[in-house]
Coordinates of C-alpha atoms in Angstrom, one line a residue:
M865 CA 18.0 -0.7 0.2
P866 CA 15.0 1.5 -0.7
D867 CA 12.2 2.1 1.9
F868 CA 8.9 0.4 1.6
T869 CA 6.1 2.7 0.3
L870 CA 2.5 1.5 -0.2
D871 CA 1.2 1.9 -3.8
Q872 CA -1.0 5.0 -4.1
R873 CA -3.8 3.0 -5.7
L874 CA -3.9 0.6 -2.7
Q875 CA -3.8 3.6 -0.3
N876 CA -6.7 5.2 -2.2
D877 CA -8.9 2.1 -2.3
T878 CA -8.5 0.7 1.2
F879 CA -8.8 1.2 4.9
P880 CA -5.6 0.4 6.9
I881 CA -6.1 -2.4 9.5
G882 CA -2.5 -2.5 10.6
P883 CA 0.8 -4.2 10.3
L884 CA 1.4 -7.9 10.8
G885 CA 4.9 -9.3 11.0
L886 CA 5.8 -9.0 7.3
C887 CA 2.7 -7.4 5.7
Q888 CA 0.5 -4.4 6.0
L889 CA -3.1 -5.5 6.2
L890 CA -5.8 -3.5 4.4
L891 CA -9.5 -3.6 3.9
M892 CA -10.7 -3.0 0.3
N893 CA -13.4 -0.3 0.4
D894 CA -16.1 -2.4 -1.3
K895 CA -18.7 -3.9 0.9
R896 CA -20.1 -6.3 -1.8
W897 CA -17.4 -8.7 -0.7
P898 CA -15.4 -8.5 2.5
W899 CA -12.0 -8.2 0.8
L900 CA -8.6 -8.0 2.6
I901 CA -5.2 -7.2 1.0
L902 CA -1.8 -8.2 2.5
V903 CA 1.1 -6.2 1.2
P904 CA 4.6 -7.4 2.2
Q905 CA 6.6 -4.5 3.5
R906 CA 9.4 -4.9 1.1
A907 CA 10.5 -2.4 -1.5
N908 CA 10.3 -3.1 -5.2
M909 CA 8.7 -6.5 -5.0
S910 CA 6.2 -7.7 -7.6
E911 CA 6.4 -11.5 -7.4
I912 CA 6.3 -13.9 -4.5
H913 CA 9.4 -15.7 -5.7
E914 CA 11.4 -12.4 -5.3
L915 CA 11.0 -12.6 -1.6
T916 CA 13.6 -14.3 0.5
P917 CA 12.7 -17.9 1.6
L918 CA 12.0 -16.6 5.1
D919 CA 9.7 -13.9 3.8
Q920 CA 7.9 -16.4 1.6
T921 CA 7.3 -18.6 4.7
M922 CA 6.1 -15.6 6.7
L923 CA 3.8 -14.5 3.8
S924 CA 2.3 -18.0 3.7
F925 CA 1.7 -18.0 7.5
E926 CA 0.1 -14.5 7.5
T927 CA -2.1 -15.3 4.5
S928 CA -3.4 -18.4 6.3
M929 CA -3.9 -16.5 9.5
V930 CA -5.8 -13.7 7.8
A931 CA -7.9 -16.1 5.7
E932 CA -9.0 -17.9 8.9
A933 CA -9.9 -14.7 10.7
M934 CA -11.9 -13.5 7.6
K935 CA -13.8 -16.8 7.4
E936 CA -14.6 -16.6 11.1
A937 CA -15.6 -12.9 11.0
T938 CA -17.8 -13.2 8.0
A939 CA -19.1 -16.8 8.2
C940 CA -18.5 -17.0 4.4
E941 CA -18.7 -20.2 2.4
K942 CA -15.4 -19.8 0.6
I943 CA -12.2 -17.8 0.8
N944 CA -10.7 -16.7 -2.5
S945 CA -7.0 -15.7 -2.4
G946 CA -4.7 -14.7 -5.1
A947 CA -1.8 -12.5 -6.2
L948 CA -2.5 -11.0 -9.6
G949 CA -0.6 -7.7 -9.9
N950 CA -1.6 -6.9 -13.5
I951 CA -2.6 -3.4 -12.6
V952 CA -1.0 -2.7 -9.2
R953 CA 2.5 -4.2 -9.7
Q954 CA 3.4 -4.0 -6.0
L955 CA 3.3 -7.5 -4.5
H956 CA 0.0 -8.0 -2.7
I957 CA -2.3 -10.9 -1.8
H958 CA -6.1 -10.7 -2.0
I959 CA -8.2 -12.5 0.6
I960 CA -11.9 -12.3 -0.4
A961 CA -14.9 -13.8 1.4
R962 CA -17.4 -15.3 -1.0
N963 CA -20.8 -16.8 -0.8
S964 CA -23.0 -18.5 -3.4
G965 CA -25.5 -15.9 -4.6
D966 CA -23.1 -12.9 -4.1
A967 CA -23.1 -10.4 -6.9
A968 CA -20.3 -12.1 -8.9
W969 CA -20.8 -15.8 -7.8
P970 CA -19.3 -18.1 -9.0
G971 CA -17.0 -15.9 -11.1
P972 CA -14.2 -13.6 -10.1
V973 CA -14.9 -10.3 -8.4
W974 CA -12.4 -8.2 -10.5
G975 CA -14.2 -5.9 -12.9
H976 CA -17.7 -6.9 -11.8
G977 CA -20.2 -4.1 -11.3
T978 CA -19.7 -0.9 -9.4
R979 CA -17.9 -0.7 -6.1
E980 CA -20.1 0.0 -3.0
P981 CA -18.1 1.8 -0.4
Y982 CA -18.4 1.0 3.3
T983 CA -19.7 3.7 5.6
D984 CA -17.1 4.6 8.3
E985 CA -19.2 2.7 10.8
E986 CA -19.4 -0.5 8.7
A987 CA -15.7 -0.4 8.0
S988 CA -14.8 0.2 11.7
K989 CA -17.0 -2.7 12.8
L990 CA -15.4 -5.2 10.4
I991 CA -11.9 -3.9 11.1
S992 CA -12.4 -4.1 14.9
D993 CA -13.7 -7.7 14.5
L994 CA -10.8 -8.7 12.4
R995 CA -8.2 -7.1 14.7
A996 CA -9.7 -9.0 17.7
R997 CA -9.6 -12.3 15.9
L998 CA -6.0 -11.7 14.7
S999 CA -4.8 -10.8 18.2
A1000 CA -6.4 -13.8 19.9

C-alpha cells in the first residue's frame, strides 16, 4: 500500500495543526474566515465512500470534534463543512467558521475575493487555542 503524502497545494496554503487519529488537521492561511481542513491519512483517496467503514466512522467523529472546537474557539454563528475536491482531488474536509456580515455571507467562501494571510502571531494564537480545545 502506498504511503500517505499531503497534496502540495494543501501544504502550500495551510499551517499544520497536527495529527488526530485518522486525519491531519490544517489551518487555511486566510484570516477572513477561520478555516480548518481535515485530511484522512490514507493514500490515493478522493471520496469518503472509498474509506473503510471504520475510517468513515472515525472521519465523522473527527469532523464533529473539530467543528465543535472551531465553534467554541471563534464564537461563530455557523459552521460550514464540506468535501468538494474539484481542484485538490485528495480527500479532505473543510470546516469553516461563518458569521452574518462576513465578506462572503451568505454565499460560499470559495473563489470570493483575495486571500488575507495570517501573521505568524495570529496563526499561532488560533492554533494554540484549537489544540487546547481538542486535547481537553
